[in-house]
XYZ file of N, CA, C and O in Angstrom:
880
model
N -82.659 19.785 -29.552
C -82.176 20.805 -30.513
C -83.353 21.168 -31.468
O -83.890 20.336 -32.152
N -83.737 22.410 -31.443
C -84.870 22.876 -32.229
C -84.516 22.886 -33.729
O -83.381 23.190 -34.083
N -85.540 22.597 -34.548
C -85.315 22.587 -35.988
C -85.576 23.960 -36.557
O -86.576 24.613 -36.228
N -84.705 24.433 -37.444
C -84.848 25.714 -38.101
C -85.140 25.452 -39.592
O -84.250 25.054 -40.319
N -86.375 25.674 -40.045
C -86.755 25.314 -41.427
C -86.005 26.115 -42.482
O -86.040 25.801 -43.677
N -85.376 27.217 -42.084
C -84.665 28.041 -43.073
C -83.263 27.537 -43.333
O -82.630 27.997 -44.275
N -82.774 26.707 -42.513
C -81.386 26.213 -42.656
C -81.401 24.933 -43.502
O -82.304 24.122 -43.452
N -80.327 24.745 -44.262
C -80.238 23.480 -45.045
C -80.006 22.317 -44.113
O -79.493 22.466 -43.001
N -80.352 21.135 -44.598
C -80.191 19.917 -43.779
C -78.639 19.647 -43.679
O -77.940 19.639 -44.673
N -78.205 19.474 -42.489
C -76.795 19.257 -42.209
C -76.480 17.754 -42.147
O -77.285 16.977 -41.617
N -75.367 17.361 -42.652
C -74.909 15.965 -42.564
C -73.950 15.865 -41.367
O -72.886 16.464 -41.389
N -74.401 15.146 -40.363
C -73.612 14.994 -39.145
C -73.244 13.567 -38.975
O -74.072 12.650 -39.007
N -71.961 13.304 -38.783
C -71.456 11.985 -38.522
C -70.950 11.886 -37.103
O -70.173 12.747 -36.633
N -71.412 10.871 -36.356
C -70.991 10.642 -35.003
C -70.210 9.348 -34.961
O -70.758 8.272 -35.316
N -68.945 9.392 -34.581
C -68.128 8.197 -34.467
C -68.155 7.714 -33.021
O -67.638 8.387 -32.124
N -68.762 6.563 -32.801
C -68.782 5.979 -31.495
C -70.192 5.898 -30.921
O -70.894 6.907 -30.831
N -70.582 4.670 -30.517
C -71.926 4.456 -29.986
C -71.916 4.239 -28.473
O -72.790 3.526 -27.929
N -70.959 4.863 -27.807
C -70.899 4.783 -26.331
C -71.794 5.907 -25.717
O -72.681 6.449 -26.379
N -71.550 6.232 -24.474
C -72.347 7.233 -23.784
C -72.298 8.611 -24.508
O -73.301 9.224 -24.719
N -71.075 9.026 -24.872
C -70.941 10.326 -25.523
C -71.593 10.388 -26.852
O -72.323 11.328 -27.169
N -71.387 9.378 -27.693
C -71.968 9.347 -29.034
C -73.474 9.317 -28.963
O -74.167 10.025 -29.700
N -74.036 8.468 -28.125
C -75.517 8.360 -28.007
C -76.112 9.638 -27.457
O -77.245 10.007 -27.901
N -75.444 10.269 -26.550
C -75.967 11.542 -25.998
C -75.984 12.617 -27.115
O -76.957 13.403 -27.206
N -74.936 12.663 -27.929
C -74.911 13.613 -29.029
C -76.047 13.341 -30.026
O -76.743 14.261 -30.462
N -76.286 12.092 -30.334
C -77.358 11.716 -31.257
C -78.701 12.098 -30.650
O -79.602 12.641 -31.314
N -78.884 11.797 -29.366
C -80.159 12.119 -28.715
C -80.458 13.627 -28.770
O -81.643 14.050 -29.019
N -79.471 14.454 -28.601
C -79.646 15.895 -28.576
C -79.925 16.446 -30.002
O -80.368 17.594 -30.142
N -79.682 15.630 -30.994
C -79.975 16.085 -32.365
C -81.356 15.663 -32.819
O -81.708 15.860 -33.992
N -82.131 15.068 -31.944
C -83.513 14.681 -32.294
C -84.277 15.929 -32.689
O -84.266 16.937 -31.998
N -84.974 15.868 -33.841
C -85.770 17.006 -34.278
C -84.998 18.079 -35.028
O -85.588 19.025 -35.579
N -83.682 17.947 -35.145
C -82.867 18.915 -35.860
C -82.966 18.651 -37.370
O -83.274 17.541 -37.822
N -82.721 19.702 -38.168
C -82.644 19.538 -39.617
C -81.316 18.972 -39.939
O -80.369 19.629 -40.362
N -81.181 17.671 -39.717
C -79.907 17.002 -39.872
C -80.109 15.544 -40.211
O -81.043 14.938 -39.736
N -79.269 15.042 -41.086
C -79.140 13.637 -41.327
C -77.964 13.149 -40.500
O -76.821 13.496 -40.778
N -78.250 12.342 -39.512
C -77.240 11.910 -38.548
C -76.848 10.490 -38.876
O -77.706 9.596 -38.989
N -75.569 10.252 -38.989
C -75.040 8.929 -39.170
C -74.203 8.508 -37.979
O -73.173 9.199 -37.691
N -74.594 7.476 -37.312
C -73.849 6.959 -36.145
C -73.038 5.760 -36.576
O -73.572 4.752 -37.029
N -71.728 5.873 -36.424
C -70.797 4.827 -36.879
C -70.175 4.148 -35.676
O -69.637 4.840 -34.779
N -70.207 2.838 -35.634
C -69.503 2.100 -34.595
C -69.000 0.765 -35.123
O -69.673 0.181 -36.036
N -67.936 0.315 -34.581
C -67.377 -0.980 -35.049
C -68.115 -2.180 -34.485
O -67.992 -3.284 -34.961
N -68.977 -1.939 -33.450
C -69.781 -2.971 -32.846
C -71.257 -2.609 -32.971
O -71.602 -1.406 -33.058
N -72.097 -3.619 -32.975
C -73.517 -3.346 -33.152
C -74.274 -3.107 -31.863
O -75.493 -3.003 -31.846
N -73.549 -3.029 -30.736
C -74.210 -2.854 -29.466
C -73.600 -1.711 -28.677
O -72.420 -1.357 -28.852
N -74.436 -1.110 -27.834
C -73.975 -0.164 -26.841
C -73.687 -0.947 -25.560
O -74.501 -1.756 -25.112
N -72.521 -0.649 -24.987
C -72.075 -1.371 -23.785
C -72.190 -0.498 -22.579
O -71.666 0.652 -22.539
N -72.892 -0.978 -21.523
C -72.933 -0.212 -20.269
C -71.710 -0.535 -19.440
O -71.696 -1.457 -18.634
N -70.672 0.211 -19.671
C -69.343 -0.097 -19.130
C -69.294 -0.116 -17.602
O -68.483 -0.898 -17.053
N -70.056 0.730 -16.905
C -69.964 0.652 -15.440
C -70.219 -0.701 -14.789
O -69.839 -0.960 -13.670
N -70.922 -1.572 -15.565
C -71.204 -2.917 -15.007
C -70.339 -3.980 -15.609
O -70.578 -5.177 -15.381
N -69.290 -3.625 -16.282
C -68.358 -4.623 -16.827
C -67.755 -5.457 -15.713
O -67.483 -6.699 -15.931
N -67.485 -4.866 -14.571
C -66.909 -5.616 -13.475
C -67.807 -6.765 -13.038
O -67.333 -7.795 -12.543
N -69.119 -6.612 -13.196
C -70.030 -7.681 -12.805
C -70.027 -8.835 -13.785
O -70.222 -10.006 -13.451
N -69.761 -8.504 -15.058
C -69.516 -9.622 -16.039
C -68.217 -10.288 -15.767
O -68.068 -11.553 -15.809
N -67.173 -9.521 -15.377
C -65.855 -10.079 -15.094
C -65.848 -10.968 -13.873
O -64.982 -11.808 -13.743
N -66.858 -10.784 -13.008
C -66.934 -11.609 -11.769
C -68.126 -12.568 -11.802
O -68.527 -13.029 -10.738
N -68.677 -12.776 -12.988
C -69.734 -13.766 -13.198
C -71.048 -13.445 -12.528
O -71.936 -14.326 -12.437
N -71.252 -12.176 -12.128
C -72.541 -11.803 -11.538
C -73.571 -11.525 -12.585
O -74.757 -11.707 -12.397
N -73.157 -11.092 -13.800
C -74.028 -10.837 -14.910
C -73.472 -11.516 -16.143
O -72.273 -11.779 -16.250
N -74.333 -11.795 -17.120
C -73.912 -12.296 -18.386
C -73.662 -11.121 -19.355
O -74.216 -9.998 -19.118
N -72.858 -11.294 -20.406
C -72.587 -10.186 -21.319
C -73.882 -9.573 -21.888
O -73.938 -8.389 -22.106
N -74.900 -10.392 -22.147
C -76.127 -9.885 -22.748
C -76.845 -8.928 -21.820
O -77.661 -8.095 -22.277
N -76.562 -8.988 -20.521
C -77.262 -8.114 -19.555
C -76.834 -6.682 -19.658
O -77.574 -5.779 -19.204
N -75.653 -6.395 -20.240
C -75.174 -5.024 -20.259
C -74.889 -4.535 -21.682
O -74.225 -3.534 -21.883
N -75.363 -5.265 -22.674
C -75.155 -4.891 -24.072
C -76.512 -4.779 -24.756
O -77.322 -5.717 -24.743
N -76.812 -3.640 -25.384
C -78.089 -3.408 -26.070
C -77.812 -2.991 -27.493
O -76.924 -2.175 -27.740
N -78.535 -3.562 -28.498
C -78.306 -3.201 -29.868
C -78.451 -1.697 -30.092
O -79.426 -1.089 -29.649
N -77.485 -1.106 -30.774
C -77.560 0.360 -30.982
C -78.784 0.728 -31.836
O -79.454 1.722 -31.591
N -79.106 -0.122 -32.839
C -80.246 0.163 -33.684
C -81.532 0.253 -32.893
O -82.425 1.043 -33.201
N -81.648 -0.600 -31.880
C -82.850 -0.567 -31.021
C -82.929 0.750 -30.272
O -84.032 1.303 -30.100
N -81.791 1.235 -29.757
C -81.809 2.440 -28.980
C -82.268 3.659 -29.779
O -83.004 4.517 -29.300
N -81.864 3.723 -31.060
C -82.150 4.908 -31.908
C -83.279 4.642 -32.876
O -83.544 5.479 -33.742
N -84.018 3.560 -32.691
C -85.026 3.164 -33.696
C -86.094 4.211 -33.892
O -86.584 4.422 -35.039
N -86.458 4.916 -32.865
C -87.568 5.907 -32.992
C -87.081 7.275 -33.431
O -87.930 8.164 -33.695
N -85.775 7.454 -33.565
C -85.240 8.735 -34.000
C -85.050 8.731 -35.526
O -84.036 8.175 -35.995
N -85.989 9.279 -36.244
C -86.090 9.064 -37.697
C -84.928 9.716 -38.464
O -84.725 9.333 -39.636
N -84.217 10.651 -37.895
C -83.156 11.316 -38.647
C -81.803 10.668 -38.435
O -80.759 11.226 -38.751
N -81.822 9.425 -37.912
C -80.569 8.724 -37.582
C -80.511 7.426 -38.345
O -81.472 6.666 -38.427
N -79.341 7.170 -38.931
C -79.059 5.850 -39.468
C -77.771 5.337 -38.838
O -76.913 6.100 -38.412
N -77.667 4.020 -38.706
C -76.550 3.378 -38.008
C -75.723 2.651 -39.049
O -76.234 1.941 -39.923
N -74.416 2.865 -39.016
C -73.492 2.152 -39.925
C -72.516 1.335 -39.076
O -71.846 1.882 -38.176
N -72.534 0.034 -39.322
C -71.633 -0.871 -38.599
C -70.310 -0.936 -39.406
O -70.247 -1.560 -40.456
N -69.283 -0.256 -38.928
C -67.985 -0.226 -39.656
C -66.945 0.386 -38.731
O -67.258 1.060 -37.739
N -65.715 0.102 -39.065
C -64.597 0.696 -38.319
C -64.059 1.914 -39.085
O -63.753 1.805 -40.246
N -63.991 3.026 -38.400
C -63.433 4.230 -39.014
C -61.921 4.160 -39.064
O -61.291 3.759 -38.058
N -61.350 4.455 -40.230
C -59.869 4.336 -40.396
C -59.233 5.682 -40.407
O -58.066 5.811 -39.870
N -59.836 6.699 -40.982
C -59.183 7.990 -41.155
C -60.205 9.065 -41.352
O -61.271 8.869 -41.880
N -59.831 10.270 -40.870
C -60.709 11.469 -41.067
C -59.993 12.433 -41.978
O -58.841 12.852 -41.686
N -60.613 12.766 -43.088
C -60.084 13.763 -44.016
C -60.721 15.104 -43.641
O -61.853 15.418 -44.072
N -60.015 15.908 -42.856
C -60.593 17.150 -42.387
C -60.825 18.157 -43.499
O -61.812 18.858 -43.458
N -59.902 18.243 -44.395
C -60.055 19.250 -45.494
C -61.224 18.828 -46.404
O -61.994 19.683 -46.838
N -61.322 17.542 -46.744
C -62.404 17.045 -47.607
C -63.691 16.790 -46.848
O -64.687 16.453 -47.489
N -63.668 16.897 -45.533
C -64.843 16.602 -44.692
C -65.418 15.234 -45.058
O -66.573 15.103 -45.457
N -64.584 14.230 -44.864
C -64.970 12.860 -45.216
C -64.308 11.882 -44.222
O -63.165 12.067 -43.840
N -65.105 10.902 -43.771
C -64.603 9.855 -42.919
C -64.408 8.611 -43.745
O -65.362 8.146 -44.438
N -63.232 8.067 -43.745
C -62.948 6.825 -44.496
C -63.133 5.647 -43.548
O -62.572 5.583 -42.454
N -63.973 4.684 -44.028
C -64.266 3.511 -43.263
C -63.654 2.294 -43.933
O -63.121 2.361 -45.033
N -63.739 1.153 -43.288
C -63.286 -0.106 -43.905
C -64.120 -0.425 -45.146
O -63.653 -1.120 -46.066
N -65.358 0.053 -45.176
C -66.266 -0.300 -46.233
C -66.661 0.839 -47.157
O -67.658 0.821 -47.846
N -65.854 1.880 -47.160
C -66.200 3.069 -48.010
C -65.875 4.362 -47.278
O -65.005 4.411 -46.417
N -66.674 5.375 -47.562
C -66.500 6.684 -46.911
C -67.816 7.392 -46.777
O -68.784 7.096 -47.472
N -67.837 8.375 -45.813
C -69.049 9.161 -45.572
C -68.642 10.627 -45.511
O -67.721 10.982 -44.796
N -69.383 11.467 -46.272
C -69.151 12.921 -46.202
C -69.897 13.497 -45.014
O -70.936 12.973 -44.582
N -69.401 14.590 -44.490
C -70.052 15.248 -43.365
C -69.933 16.756 -43.423
O -69.011 17.292 -44.076
N -70.875 17.430 -42.780
C -70.747 18.877 -42.531
C -70.158 19.081 -41.149
O -69.393 20.027 -40.907
N -70.588 18.211 -40.211
C -70.093 18.276 -38.838
C -69.709 16.866 -38.403
O -70.402 15.881 -38.749
N -68.616 16.787 -37.651
C -68.158 15.484 -37.167
C -68.018 15.487 -35.624
O -67.512 16.425 -35.045
N -68.606 14.465 -35.036
C -68.496 14.278 -33.585
C -67.649 13.075 -33.340
O -67.967 11.971 -33.769
N -66.539 13.253 -32.625
C -65.652 12.151 -32.262
C -65.957 11.700 -30.832
O -65.713 12.478 -29.866
N -66.464 10.499 -30.665
C -66.780 9.981 -29.329
C -66.324 8.508 -29.317
O -67.088 7.586 -29.031
N -65.012 8.330 -29.609
C -64.538 6.961 -29.820
C -63.987 6.304 -28.547
O -63.434 5.197 -28.596
N -64.124 6.982 -27.383
C -63.738 6.315 -26.147
C -62.235 6.404 -25.903
O -61.553 7.279 -26.381
N -61.772 5.447 -25.111
C -60.379 5.473 -24.676
C -59.771 4.066 -24.746
O -60.496 3.077 -24.875
N -58.422 4.029 -24.633
C -57.733 2.764 -24.566
C -57.039 2.595 -23.252
O -56.637 3.570 -22.617
N -56.807 1.363 -22.872
C -56.039 1.097 -21.658
C -54.550 1.373 -21.955
O -54.106 1.263 -23.105
N -53.779 1.709 -20.930
C -52.370 1.888 -21.068
C -51.632 1.107 -19.997
O -52.142 0.976 -18.859
N -50.490 0.603 -20.336
C -49.620 -0.071 -19.378
C -48.364 0.736 -19.176
O -47.347 0.247 -18.751
N -48.436 2.015 -19.505
C -47.386 2.984 -19.206
C -46.044 2.598 -19.795
O -45.029 2.569 -19.098
N -46.090 2.190 -21.043
C -44.864 1.834 -21.734
C -44.404 0.406 -21.529
O -43.361 0.027 -21.983
N -45.188 -0.392 -20.783
C -44.803 -1.762 -20.495
C -45.815 -2.754 -21.116
O -46.018 -3.861 -20.598
N -46.383 -2.370 -22.313
C -47.356 -3.233 -22.921
C -46.807 -4.652 -23.189
O -47.484 -5.627 -22.955
N -45.568 -4.703 -23.655
C -44.994 -6.022 -24.040
C -44.882 -6.936 -22.860
O -45.062 -8.132 -22.966
N -44.528 -6.386 -21.690
C -44.341 -7.190 -20.491
C -45.625 -7.460 -19.704
O -45.789 -8.523 -19.163
N -46.481 -6.472 -19.648
C -47.588 -6.538 -18.693
C -48.939 -6.946 -19.293
O -49.766 -7.564 -18.635
N -49.171 -6.561 -20.552
C -50.527 -6.660 -21.111
C -51.036 -8.113 -21.069
O -52.219 -8.338 -20.810
N -50.171 -9.095 -21.375
C -50.688 -10.481 -21.463
C -50.969 -11.019 -20.060
O -51.761 -11.973 -19.888
N -50.352 -10.410 -19.024
C -50.636 -10.893 -17.633
C -51.785 -10.110 -17.002
O -52.446 -10.673 -16.109
N -51.990 -8.896 -17.457
C -52.986 -8.039 -16.797
C -53.944 -7.472 -17.845
O -53.690 -6.385 -18.364
N -54.982 -8.179 -18.171
C -55.952 -7.669 -19.189
C -56.622 -6.431 -18.666
O -56.818 -6.225 -17.476
N -56.983 -5.531 -19.620
C -57.734 -4.321 -19.257
C -59.197 -4.685 -19.077
O -59.608 -5.850 -19.211
N -60.010 -3.696 -18.720
C -61.443 -3.933 -18.560
C -62.212 -2.824 -19.298
O -62.734 -1.914 -18.680
N -62.187 -2.924 -20.624
C -62.826 -1.883 -21.470
C -63.974 -2.458 -22.304
O -64.831 -1.668 -22.738
N -64.009 -3.753 -22.545
C -65.050 -4.302 -23.405
C -65.478 -5.669 -22.892
O -64.924 -6.204 -21.921
N -66.468 -6.278 -23.554
C -66.946 -7.575 -23.181
C -65.882 -8.653 -23.232
O -65.852 -9.592 -22.392
N -65.033 -8.583 -24.268
C -63.973 -9.591 -24.401
C -63.054 -9.548 -23.174
O -62.656 -10.606 -22.666
N -62.711 -8.333 -22.714
C -61.866 -8.219 -21.535
C -62.538 -8.826 -20.324
O -61.927 -9.541 -19.550
N -63.825 -8.492 -20.164
C -64.557 -8.981 -18.985
C -64.663 -10.513 -18.944
O -64.421 -11.130 -17.923
N -64.937 -11.095 -20.118
C -64.998 -12.570 -20.196
C -63.631 -13.198 -19.931
O -63.556 -14.258 -19.217
N -62.576 -12.592 -20.437
C -61.253 -13.077 -20.188
C -60.890 -13.045 -18.694
O -60.350 -13.996 -18.161
N -61.231 -11.964 -18.026
C -60.935 -11.838 -16.579
C -61.758 -12.860 -15.816
O -61.240 -13.547 -14.908
N -63.019 -13.025 -16.151
C -63.869 -14.021 -15.477
C -63.252 -15.415 -15.612
O -63.184 -16.177 -14.643
N -62.829 -15.733 -16.842
C -62.232 -17.032 -17.069
C -60.998 -17.240 -16.197
O -60.781 -18.331 -15.654
N -60.146 -16.225 -16.121
C -58.897 -16.338 -15.338
C -59.220 -16.514 -13.831
O -58.512 -17.273 -13.168
N -60.182 -15.768 -13.333
C -60.500 -15.861 -11.921
C -60.979 -17.263 -11.578
O -60.482 -17.915 -10.643
N -61.951 -17.763 -12.349
C -62.533 -19.081 -12.043
C -61.485 -20.184 -12.275
O -61.432 -21.178 -11.523
N -60.647 -19.989 -13.298
C -59.585 -21.007 -13.566
C -58.580 -21.063 -12.435
O -58.052 -22.139 -12.141
N -58.327 -19.933 -11.812
C -57.393 -19.908 -10.682
C -57.891 -20.775 -9.517
O -57.117 -21.479 -8.876
N -59.200 -20.640 -9.188
C -59.751 -21.492 -8.140
C -59.688 -22.978 -8.484
O -59.385 -23.816 -7.651
N -59.964 -23.273 -9.758
C -59.934 -24.674 -10.182
C -58.512 -25.209 -10.119
O -58.298 -26.362 -9.692
N -57.513 -24.393 -10.503
C -56.112 -24.852 -10.457
C -55.699 -25.038 -8.993
O -54.954 -25.958 -8.660
N -56.157 -24.135 -8.100
C -55.802 -24.283 -6.679
C -56.391 -25.562 -6.092
O -55.754 -26.186 -5.222
N -57.572 -25.890 -6.526
C -58.232 -27.128 -6.055
C -57.385 -28.373 -6.398
O -57.340 -29.347 -5.637
N -56.691 -28.305 -7.513
C -55.853 -29.453 -7.952
C -54.422 -29.425 -7.455
O -53.705 -30.421 -7.567
N -54.023 -28.253 -6.893
C -52.594 -28.074 -6.520
C -52.316 -28.643 -5.158
O -52.871 -28.175 -4.126
N -51.395 -29.616 -5.013
C -51.084 -30.205 -3.704
C -50.131 -29.360 -2.874
O -50.146 -29.435 -1.651
N -49.354 -28.493 -3.520
C -48.352 -27.717 -2.787
C -49.017 -26.445 -2.171
O -49.587 -25.654 -2.902
N -48.856 -26.282 -0.885
C -49.571 -25.216 -0.195
C -49.110 -23.829 -0.659
O -49.917 -22.909 -0.795
N -47.801 -23.684 -0.879
C -47.291 -22.379 -1.292
C -47.770 -21.987 -2.690
O -48.186 -20.849 -2.951
N -47.789 -22.917 -3.612
C -48.312 -22.658 -4.964
C -49.836 -22.391 -4.918
O -50.349 -21.577 -5.663
N -50.499 -23.094 -4.057
C -51.944 -22.896 -3.941
C -52.247 -21.507 -3.416
O -53.131 -20.850 -3.890
N -51.434 -21.038 -2.465
C -51.619 -19.709 -1.953
C -51.386 -18.637 -3.048
O -52.116 -17.644 -3.164
N -50.390 -18.907 -3.893
C -50.150 -17.982 -5.020
C -51.301 -17.948 -6.002
O -51.657 -16.880 -6.475
N -51.826 -19.122 -6.277
C -52.990 -19.170 -7.218
C -54.200 -18.408 -6.680
O -55.003 -17.890 -7.419
N -54.321 -18.350 -5.353
C -55.475 -17.699 -4.748
C -55.177 -16.297 -4.312
O -55.872 -15.714 -3.475
N -54.139 -15.704 -4.931
C -53.855 -14.261 -4.694
C -54.131 -13.490 -5.975
O -53.588 -13.766 -7.011
N -55.010 -12.521 -5.884
C -55.448 -11.743 -7.008
C -55.024 -10.282 -6.765
O -55.223 -9.748 -5.677
N -54.479 -9.662 -7.812
C -54.051 -8.259 -7.704
C -54.838 -7.394 -8.683
O -54.848 -7.708 -9.895
N -55.421 -6.360 -8.209
C -56.149 -5.386 -9.043
C -55.355 -4.094 -9.031
O -55.158 -3.511 -7.920
N -54.929 -3.641 -10.183
C -54.153 -2.396 -10.234
C -55.012 -1.228 -10.632
O -55.668 -1.274 -11.716
N -55.143 -0.275 -9.769
C -55.995 0.893 -10.045
C -57.096 1.007 -9.014
O -58.017 0.168 -8.983
N -57.039 2.005 -8.148
C -58.012 2.193 -7.085
C -59.103 3.161 -7.400
O -59.632 3.804 -6.456
N -59.448 3.288 -8.669
C -60.598 4.127 -9.050
C -61.878 3.301 -8.836
O -61.885 2.209 -8.286
N -63.027 3.886 -9.264
C -64.278 3.184 -9.057
C -64.338 1.740 -9.610
O -64.798 0.830 -8.917
N -63.797 1.533 -10.811
C -63.838 0.210 -11.352
C -62.940 -0.750 -10.613
O -63.336 -1.911 -10.351
N -61.771 -0.325 -10.233
C -60.846 -1.157 -9.473
C -61.433 -1.571 -8.154
O -61.367 -2.708 -7.704
N -62.054 -0.592 -7.427
C -62.652 -0.881 -6.149
C -63.796 -1.829 -6.277
O -63.961 -2.777 -5.502
N -64.650 -1.591 -7.265
C -65.804 -2.492 -7.489
C -65.358 -3.868 -7.851
O -65.918 -4.900 -7.344
N -64.329 -3.991 -8.719
C -63.855 -5.301 -9.143
C -63.238 -6.048 -7.942
O -63.525 -7.238 -7.736
N -62.426 -5.387 -7.147
C -61.800 -6.003 -6.006
C -62.890 -6.499 -5.014
O -62.800 -7.601 -4.456
N -63.894 -5.636 -4.772
C -64.932 -6.044 -3.837
C -65.740 -7.213 -4.341
O -66.106 -8.136 -3.602
N -66.010 -7.251 -5.654
C -66.756 -8.365 -6.215
C -65.990 -9.662 -6.185
O -66.531 -10.760 -5.950
N -64.658 -9.558 -6.375
C -63.800 -10.757 -6.293
C -63.812 -11.289 -4.873
O -63.825 -12.527 -4.653
N -63.713 -10.434 -3.879
C -63.799 -10.884 -2.508
C -65.134 -11.547 -2.221
O -65.171 -12.556 -1.466
N -66.192 -10.978 -2.757
C -67.511 -11.581 -2.522
C -67.624 -12.978 -3.124
O -68.205 -13.872 -2.558
N -67.020 -13.144 -4.335
C -66.986 -14.483 -4.964
C -66.300 -15.474 -4.025
O -66.792 -16.570 -3.777
N -65.142 -15.098 -3.521
C -64.344 -16.009 -2.707
C -65.023 -16.346 -1.409
O -65.057 -17.496 -0.956
N -65.641 -15.338 -0.787
C -66.188 -15.557 0.591
C -67.611 -16.043 0.611
O -68.046 -16.628 1.623
N -68.366 -15.806 -0.485
C -69.805 -16.141 -0.447
C -70.204 -17.021 -1.631
O -70.725 -18.105 -1.384
N -69.944 -16.561 -2.847
C -70.455 -17.286 -4.003
C -69.943 -18.697 -4.109
O -70.706 -19.626 -4.374
N -68.663 -18.891 -3.846
C -68.044 -20.231 -4.005
C -67.978 -21.020 -2.716
O -67.393 -22.104 -2.716
N -68.561 -20.529 -1.675
C -68.487 -21.211 -0.409
C -69.145 -22.595 -0.481
O -70.271 -22.722 -0.963
N -68.431 -23.571 -0.042
C -68.928 -24.948 0.016
C -68.863 -25.705 -1.343
O -69.306 -26.843 -1.421
N -68.264 -25.097 -2.376
C -68.254 -25.748 -3.696
C -66.961 -26.489 -3.921
O -66.861 -27.226 -4.916
N -65.901 -26.341 -3.078
C -64.654 -27.045 -3.281
C -64.393 -27.939 -2.079
O -64.899 -27.746 -1.006
N -63.556 -28.950 -2.298
C -63.245 -29.901 -1.260
C -61.780 -29.760 -0.726
O -61.578 -29.985 0.436
N -60.873 -29.363 -1.587
C -59.490 -29.260 -1.169
C -59.067 -27.873 -0.740
O -58.014 -27.734 -0.087
N -59.820 -26.861 -1.071
C -59.478 -25.494 -0.684
C -60.696 -24.809 -0.055
O -61.837 -25.211 -0.214
N -60.346 -23.723 0.684
C -61.362 -22.857 1.221
C -61.306 -21.571 0.398
O -60.354 -20.786 0.589
N -62.226 -21.334 -0.512
C -62.144 -20.106 -1.355
C -62.038 -18.823 -0.549
O -61.466 -17.857 -0.990
N -62.605 -18.825 0.660
C -62.545 -17.608 1.479
C -61.110 -17.222 1.889
O -60.900 -16.085 2.358
N -60.181 -18.123 1.757
C -58.780 -17.822 2.073
C -58.084 -17.048 0.948
O -56.911 -16.688 1.076
N -58.760 -16.834 -0.133
C -58.193 -16.060 -1.237
C -57.858 -14.632 -0.794
O -58.577 -14.052 0.064
N -56.783 -14.085 -1.324
C -56.407 -12.695 -1.014
C -56.621 -11.840 -2.254
O -56.250 -12.211 -3.363
N -57.202 -10.667 -2.037
C -57.412 -9.703 -3.123
C -56.630 -8.428 -2.718
O -56.923 -7.801 -1.690
N -55.618 -8.103 -3.535
C -54.776 -6.921 -3.232
C -55.164 -5.803 -4.243
O -55.122 -6.008 -5.479
N -55.461 -4.648 -3.718
C -55.818 -3.482 -4.505
C -54.687 -2.484 -4.485
O -54.292 -2.011 -3.396
N -54.087 -2.210 -5.635
C -52.893 -1.402 -5.708
C -53.255 -0.042 -6.336
O -53.848 0.015 -7.431
N -52.901 1.053 -5.643
C -53.181 2.388 -6.164
C -51.897 3.260 -5.904
O -51.340 3.225 -4.804
N -51.488 3.977 -6.954
C -50.270 4.784 -6.882
C -50.407 6.010 -5.988
O -49.407 6.505 -5.450
N -51.612 6.549 -5.897
C -51.807 7.740 -5.114
C -51.946 7.420 -3.614
O -51.898 6.235 -3.255
N -52.198 8.404 -2.786
C -52.173 8.165 -1.340
C -53.460 7.536 -0.819
O -53.547 7.214 0.385
N -54.482 7.380 -1.664
C -55.708 6.718 -1.213
C -56.472 6.200 -2.436
O -56.225 6.613 -3.540
N -57.367 5.255 -2.147
C -58.252 4.781 -3.219
C -59.353 5.805 -3.527
O -59.577 6.725 -2.741
N -60.005 5.633 -4.633
C -61.073 6.596 -5.074
C -60.585 8.034 -4.986
O -61.216 8.887 -4.337
N -59.481 8.371 -5.599
C -58.892 9.708 -5.458
C -59.737 10.798 -6.072
O -59.580 11.968 -5.710
N -60.691 10.467 -6.980
C -61.561 11.446 -7.580
C -62.742 11.755 -6.710
O -63.491 12.691 -6.975
N -62.960 11.008 -5.602
C -64.062 11.250 -4.713
C -63.634 12.152 -3.568
O -62.471 12.179 -3.196
N -64.636 12.793 -2.959
C -64.345 13.610 -1.778
C -63.831 12.646 -0.672
O -64.399 11.569 -0.486
N -62.792 13.030 0.052
C -62.284 12.126 1.094
C -63.325 11.692 2.100
O -63.282 10.541 2.565
N -64.316 12.499 2.399
C -65.329 12.076 3.373
C -66.235 10.998 2.832
O -66.889 10.279 3.615
N -66.251 10.851 1.513
C -67.100 9.781 0.915
C -66.421 8.431 1.010
O -67.052 7.408 0.751
């Protein structure tokens, strides 16, 4: 974005340090603007690789980079670590947990939340989402704990149930997660247990539409 020396300096607030927020900040490099990037976390998360943290292929530090480091060379940007609570559109002010920030322009890039389609109370505790590092670590813990519990379980039917994993959602993340779980069972854990064969684990991928990867071209 080219700088126009005749225009006043604009105060721009960007809420969210994900892909959208960082791209907005990057495009404001060199502009006559004071840019404030607000995020509740101090790191940018490379979400496409969350499934690899969830399946123990990567550590959380491998896909999280400090936001301040990413924008360190962009002199018109400051980073505020805080949670945004409310936007006052008429007053052009963002209210944070730690105060407020005035703006001329506001960019909302706060991401998305998982949904259980009205069944949060029944399903959420059994089926964690995969949106952040906490989710990924929780899923990893549950996967590995299931193999450990199966190793201790003498009843064949209960053992089979412990080694059955269900992934709901046949989009890119669901397909990648299911594939990585199968790889863990058939390759990563091979030879590490005495009472069970991890390769006998079942991974079920559930998709409501007529095929997986519905956003991809069928030929792909």
